[in-house]
PDB file of C-alpha atoms in Angstrom:
ATOM      1  CA  MET A   1      98.278  55.677  62.290  1.00 58.00           C
ATOM      2  CA  ARG A   2      96.029  58.024  60.356  1.00 59.00           C
ATOM      3  CA  ASN A   3      93.221  57.538  62.927  1.00 59.00           C
ATOM      4  CA  PHE A   4      95.683  58.377  65.707  1.00 51.00           C
ATOM      5  CA  ARG A   5      96.566  61.736  64.096  1.00 63.00           C
ATOM      6  CA  PHE A   6      92.888  62.579  63.623  1.00 52.00           C
ATOM      7  CA  LEU A   7      92.129  61.659  67.253  1.00 54.00           C
ATOM      8  CA  PHE A   8      95.119  63.734  68.488  1.00 56.00           C
ATOM      9  CA  LEU A   9      94.012  66.733  66.427  1.00 53.00           C
ATOM     10  CA  ALA A  10      90.413  66.434  67.643  1.00 53.00           C
ATOM     11  CA  LEU A  11      91.497  66.196  71.326  1.00 52.00           C
ATOM     12  CA  THR A  12      93.820  69.198  70.931  1.00 56.00           C
ATOM     13  CA  LEU A  13      91.001  71.245  69.415  1.00 48.00           C
ATOM     14  CA  ILE A  14      88.624  70.249  72.222  1.00 62.00           C
ATOM     15  CA  CYS A  15      91.221  71.223  74.861  1.00 47.00           C
ATOM     16  CA  LEU A  16      91.801  74.627  73.225  1.00 46.00           C
ATOM     17  CA  LEU A  17      88.077  75.361  73.028  1.00 47.00           C
ATOM     18  CA  SER A  18      87.619  74.306  76.656  1.00 51.00           C
ATOM     19  CA  LEU A  19      90.416  76.617  77.807  1.00 44.00           C
ATOM     20  CA  MET A  20      88.953  79.528  75.872  1.00 45.00           C
ATOM     21  CA  GLY A  21      85.507  78.856  77.379  1.00 49.00           C
ATOM     22  CA  CYS A  22      86.935  78.819  80.924  1.00 47.00           C
ATOM     23  CA  SER A  23      88.941  82.019  80.515  1.00 42.00           C
ATOM     24  CA  GLY A  24      86.183  84.152  82.088  1.00 42.00           C
ATOM     25  CA  ILE A  25      86.291  86.762  79.339  1.00 39.00           C
ATOM     26  CA  ASN A  26      82.920  88.426  78.919  1.00 38.00           C
ATOM     27  CA  ASP A  27      82.399  91.254  76.459  1.00 36.00           C
ATOM     28  CA  THR A  28      78.886  92.045  77.740  1.00 32.00           C
ATOM     29  CA  LYS A  29      79.000  94.944  80.184  1.00 34.00           C
ATOM     30  CA  GLU A  30      75.623  96.539  79.529  1.00 37.00           C
ATOM     31  CA  LYS A  31      72.322  94.772  79.295  1.00 36.00           C
ATOM     32  CA  THR A  32      69.171  96.527  78.159  1.00 36.00           C
ATOM     33  CA  ASP A  33      65.726  95.152  78.881  1.00 38.00           C
ATOM     34  CA  SER A  34      62.688  96.701  77.211  1.00 36.00           C
ATOM     35  CA  ASP A  35      60.690  96.588  80.482  1.00 39.00           C
ATOM     36  CA  SER A  36      63.290  98.131  82.803  1.00 37.00           C
ATOM     37  CA  GLU A  37      66.299  99.603  81.104  1.00 38.00           C
ATOM     38  CA  GLY A  38      69.279  98.988  83.349  1.00 38.00           C
ATOM     39  CA  LYS A  39      72.945  98.232  83.467  1.00 39.00           C
ATOM     40  CA  GLU A  40      74.356  94.927  84.478  1.00 40.00           C
ATOM     41  CA  VAL A  41      77.238  95.396  86.889  1.00 42.00           C
ATOM     42  CA  ASN A  42      80.387  93.570  85.839  1.00 41.00           C
ATOM     43  CA  ASN A  43      81.703  91.984  89.058  1.00 40.00           C
ATOM     44  CA  ASN A  44      85.297  91.936  87.791  1.00 39.00           C
ATOM     45  CA  GLU A  45      85.261  95.727  87.508  1.00 40.00           C
ATOM     46  CA  GLU A  46      83.977  96.055  91.072  1.00 41.00           C
ATOM     47  CA  LEU A  47      86.678  93.844  92.498  1.00 42.00           C
ATOM     48  CA  ASP A  48      89.666  95.469  90.825  1.00 45.00           C
ATOM     49  CA  GLY A  49      88.415  99.062  91.225  1.00 46.00           C
ATOM     50  CA  THR A  50      88.326  99.858  87.513  1.00 44.00           C
ATOM     51  CA  SER A  51      84.611 100.582  87.355  1.00 46.00           C
ATOM     52  CA  GLU A  52      83.831 104.004  85.913  1.00 52.00           C
ATOM     53  CA  GLU A  53      80.730 104.409  88.079  1.00 55.00           C
ATOM     54  CA  ALA A  54      80.315 103.872  91.802  1.00 63.00           C
ATOM     55  CA  VAL A  55      78.097 100.951  92.741  1.00 68.00           C
ATOM     56  CA  PRO A  56      74.838 102.311  94.199  1.00 75.00           C
ATOM     57  CA  GLU A  57      74.230 101.517  97.871  1.00 87.00           C
ATOM     58  CA  PRO A  58      71.505 102.387 100.340  1.00 95.00           C
ATOM     59  CA  PRO A  59      72.058 105.124 102.955  1.00 96.00           C
ATOM     60  CA  SER A  60      73.975 104.167 106.070  1.00 96.00           C
ATOM     61  CA  LEU A  61      72.335 103.639 109.461  1.00 97.00           C
ATOM     62  CA  THR A  62      73.725 104.527 112.868  1.00 97.00           C
ATOM     63  CA  VAL A  63      72.072 103.238 116.038  1.00 97.00           C
ATOM     64  CA  SER A  64      72.414 105.665 118.949  1.00 96.00           C
ATOM     65  CA  VAL A  65      72.237 104.107 122.392  1.00 94.00           C
ATOM     66  CA  GLU A  66      72.402 106.941 124.909  1.00 88.00           C
ATOM     67  CA  GLU A  67      75.888 108.428 124.273  1.00 89.00           C
ATOM     68  CA  GLU A  68      77.297 105.524 122.244  1.00 94.00           C
ATOM     69  CA  THR A  69      76.735 104.500 118.637  1.00 95.00           C
ATOM     70  CA  ILE A  70      76.567 101.204 116.774  1.00 94.00           C
ATOM     71  CA  ARG A  71      77.174 100.734 113.049  1.00 95.00           C
ATOM     72  CA  PRO A  72      74.820  97.907 112.026  1.00 97.00           C
ATOM     73  CA  SER A  73      75.810  95.375 109.390  1.00 96.00           C
ATOM     74  CA  LEU A  74      74.254  96.025 105.993  1.00 96.00           C
ATOM     75  CA  GLY A  75      72.303  92.946 104.987  1.00 96.00           C
ATOM     76  CA  THR A  76      70.259  92.157 101.903  1.00 97.00           C
ATOM     77  CA  TYR A  77      69.387  95.142  99.736  1.00 97.00           C
ATOM     78  CA  SER A  78      68.076  96.198  96.354  1.00 96.00           C
ATOM     79  CA  TRP A  79      69.063  99.705  95.245  1.00 95.00           C
ATOM     80  CA  SER A  80      68.797 101.717  92.026  1.00 92.00           C
ATOM     81  CA  VAL A  81      69.981 105.112  90.810  1.00 87.00           C
ATOM     82  CA  ASP A  82      68.679 107.063  87.817  1.00 88.00           C
ATOM     83  CA  ASN A  83      71.575 107.731  85.408  1.00 87.00           C
ATOM     84  CA  GLY A  84      69.795 110.706  83.819  1.00 90.00           C
ATOM     85  CA  ASP A  85      69.855 109.135  80.355  1.00 94.00           C
ATOM     86  CA  GLY A  86      66.776 106.926  80.617  1.00 91.00           C
ATOM     87  CA  THR A  87      68.655 104.066  82.266  1.00 91.00           C
ATOM     88  CA  GLU A  88      69.160 102.978  85.865  1.00 87.00           C
ATOM     89  CA  SER A  89      72.098 101.486  87.709  1.00 87.00           C
ATOM     90  CA  LEU A  90      70.769  98.658  89.830  1.00 89.00           C
ATOM     91  CA  ILE A  91      72.362  96.349  92.348  1.00 93.00           C
ATOM     92  CA  GLU A  92      70.823  93.556  94.369  1.00 94.00           C
ATOM     93  CA  SER A  93      72.852  92.077  97.181  1.00 95.00           C
ATOM     94  CA  GLY A  94      71.999  89.026  99.249  1.00 95.00           C
ATOM     95  CA  SER A  95      73.367  88.179 102.671  1.00 95.00           C
ATOM     96  CA  PHE A  96      73.071  85.801 105.580  1.00 95.00           C
ATOM     97  CA  ALA A  97      70.124  86.093 107.976  1.00 95.00           C
ATOM     98  CA  PRO A  98      70.577  88.823 110.636  1.00 96.00           C
ATOM     99  CA  PRO A  99      71.591  86.388 113.427  1.00 95.00           C
ATOM    100  CA  GLU A 100      74.453  85.169 111.227  1.00 95.00           C
ATOM    101  CA  LEU A 101      75.500  88.723 110.291  1.00 95.00           C
ATOM    102  CA  VAL A 102      76.035  89.691 113.945  1.00 95.00           C
ATOM    103  CA  LYS A 103      77.265  86.315 115.180  1.00 92.00           C
ATOM    104  CA  GLY A 104      80.861  87.402 115.877  1.00 87.00           C
ATOM    105  CA  SER A 105      80.054  90.833 117.310  1.00 90.00           C
ATOM    106  CA  ASN A 106      79.879  91.751 120.983  1.00 90.00           C
ATOM    107  CA  PRO A 107      76.438  93.206 121.717  1.00 93.00           C
ATOM    108  CA  MET A 108      76.218  96.464 123.657  1.00 93.00           C
ATOM    109  CA  GLN A 109      74.697  96.035 127.116  1.00 93.00           C
ATOM    110  CA  VAL A 110      71.552  98.067 127.732  1.00 94.00           C
ATOM    111  CA  SER A 111      68.755  98.141 130.284  1.00 92.00           C
ATOM    112  CA  ALA A 112      65.089  97.713 129.376  1.00 89.00           C
ATOM    113  CA  ASN A 113      64.442 101.468 129.714  1.00 90.00           C
ATOM    114  CA  THR A 114      67.373 102.598 127.503  1.00 92.00           C
ATOM    115  CA  ASP A 115      66.544 105.053 124.716  1.00 92.00           C
ATOM    116  CA  VAL A 116      67.557 103.658 121.297  1.00 94.00           C
ATOM    117  CA  GLU A 117      67.408 105.895 118.206  1.00 95.00           C
ATOM    118  CA  LEU A 118      67.817 104.976 114.548  1.00 97.00           C
ATOM    119  CA  ASP A 119      69.718 107.668 112.613  1.00 97.00           C
ATOM    120  CA  PHE A 120      69.565 107.145 108.843  1.00 97.00           C
ATOM    121  CA  GLU A 121      71.894 109.019 106.499  1.00 96.00           C
ATOM    122  CA  GLU A 122      68.727 109.656 104.446  1.00 96.00           C
ATOM    123  CA  GLN A 123      65.356 109.199 106.173  1.00 97.00           C
ATOM    124  CA  PRO A 124      63.409 106.282 104.613  1.00 98.00           C
ATOM    125  CA  GLU A 125      59.740 106.487 103.637  1.00 97.00           C
ATOM    126  CA  ARG A 126      59.041 103.769 106.205  1.00 97.00           C
ATOM    127  CA  TYR A 127      60.836 101.100 108.188  1.00 98.00           C
ATOM    128  CA  SER A 128      60.131  98.247 110.559  1.00 97.00           C
ATOM    129  CA  VAL A 129      62.225  96.660 113.290  1.00 97.00           C
ATOM    130  CA  ARG A 130      62.235  92.892 113.687  1.00 96.00           C
ATOM    131  CA  ILE A 131      63.593  90.849 116.575  1.00 95.00           C
ATOM    132  CA  TRP A 132      65.048  87.484 115.619  1.00 95.00           C
ATOM    133  CA  GLY A 133      64.830  84.489 117.954  1.00 87.00           C
ATOM    134  CA  ASP A 134      67.388  81.775 118.656  1.00 79.00           C
ATOM    135  CA  ASP A 135      65.819  79.519 116.019  1.00 82.00           C
ATOM    136  CA  ASN A 136      66.422  82.117 113.223  1.00 86.00           C
ATOM    137  CA  ASN A 137      62.764  83.145 113.094  1.00 89.00           C
ATOM    138  CA  VAL A 138      61.255  86.607 113.508  1.00 93.00           C
ATOM    139  CA  VAL A 139      59.597  86.797 116.946  1.00 92.00           C
ATOM    140  CA  ASN A 140      58.541  90.469 116.951  1.00 92.00           C
ATOM    141  CA  ASN A 141      57.847  93.145 114.344  1.00 93.00           C
ATOM    142  CA  SER A 142      57.438  96.794 115.351  1.00 93.00           C
ATOM    143  CA  ASP A 143      58.047 100.352 114.193  1.00 93.00           C
ATOM    144  CA  GLU A 144      60.672 100.885 116.935  1.00 93.00           C
ATOM    145  CA  VAL A 145      63.421  99.035 118.795  1.00 93.00           C
ATOM    146  CA  VAL A 146      61.727  96.988 121.549  1.00 90.00           C
ATOM    147  CA  LEU A 147      63.891  96.139 124.589  1.00 91.00           C
ATOM    148  CA  SER A 148      61.564  93.757 126.415  1.00 78.00           C
ATOM    149  CA  ASP A 149      63.348  90.380 126.309  1.00 80.00           C
ATOM    150  CA  LYS A 150      66.362  89.960 128.574  1.00 88.00           C
ATOM    151  CA  GLY A 151      69.547  88.574 127.055  1.00 90.00           C
ATOM    152  CA  LYS A 152      71.091  88.948 123.619  1.00 92.00           C
ATOM    153  CA  ASN A 153      68.594  90.203 121.044  1.00 93.00           C
ATOM    154  CA  VAL A 154      69.242  90.411 117.310  1.00 95.00           C
ATOM    155  CA  TYR A 155      67.502  93.316 115.575  1.00 96.00           C
ATOM    156  CA  GLU A 156      66.866  93.784 111.879  1.00 97.00           C
ATOM    157  CA  VAL A 157      65.816  97.153 110.501  1.00 98.00           C
ATOM    158  CA  LEU A 158      64.059  96.823 107.150  1.00 98.00           C
ATOM    159  CA  ALA A 159      63.888 100.262 105.485  1.00 98.00           C
ATOM    160  CA  HIS A 160      62.124 101.360 102.270  1.00 98.00           C
ATOM    161  CA  TRP A 161      62.980 104.309  99.986  1.00 97.00           C
ATOM    162  CA  ASP A 162      61.937 105.202  96.435  1.00 94.00           C
ATOM    163  CA  GLN A 163      65.292 103.815  95.252  1.00 94.00           C
ATOM    164  CA  GLY A 164      64.837 100.436  96.964  1.00 96.00           C
ATOM    165  CA  THR A 165      64.977  98.542 100.237  1.00 97.00           C
ATOM    166  CA  ALA A 166      67.723  97.652 102.675  1.00 98.00           C
ATOM    167  CA  SER A 167      68.148  95.439 105.716  1.00 98.00           C
ATOM    168  CA  TYR A 168      70.485  96.280 108.624  1.00 98.00           C
ATOM    169  CA  ALA A 169      71.358  94.024 111.571  1.00 97.00           C
ATOM    170  CA  PHE A 170      72.721  94.684 115.065  1.00 96.00           C
ATOM    171  CA  SER A 171      72.482  93.080 118.498  1.00 95.00           C
ATOM    172  CA  LEU A 172      71.909  94.372 122.018  1.00 95.00           C
ATOM    173  CA  ASP A 173      72.267  92.575 125.341  1.00 94.00           C
ATOM    174  CA  VAL A 174      69.266  93.602 127.470  1.00 93.00           C
ATOM    175  CA  GLU A 175      69.887  93.358 131.219  1.00 90.00           C
TER     176      GLU A 175
END
């Protein structure tokens, strides 16, 4: 009987410790690294809107096709902002490959001689435009939007700024 009480007490203690470990409470909101001082973003604050600071994001991109515009999907990016106190706010966001990002969208129909312009909210230092093939591989890399292949084409714009890099995806149906 004495062994039973000890076993019951031990199991109760283990259950309590397990519940406390699974509660998701994390007191660490800021992480400092001697090489690159930065803040670790607490995902719970982002989701419930209680974050004191806005999460840094790259500038937006608008694709102008003659008189119409397309808002590309923001893909993978890495972006930082100087806080002015010797630290940086940094966020890195992963995403699906560009063909997956635009899978459910209806591509705008264009002809091979259509003028396509990339309008960044803030002009990047440099960018490249990739065309993705049906097998999820890059088939062309250029410094402009190339409209040579007929059919649905998936484009990825990979832009670079001092604050980081960003990928944007959109599709066009070339007639």
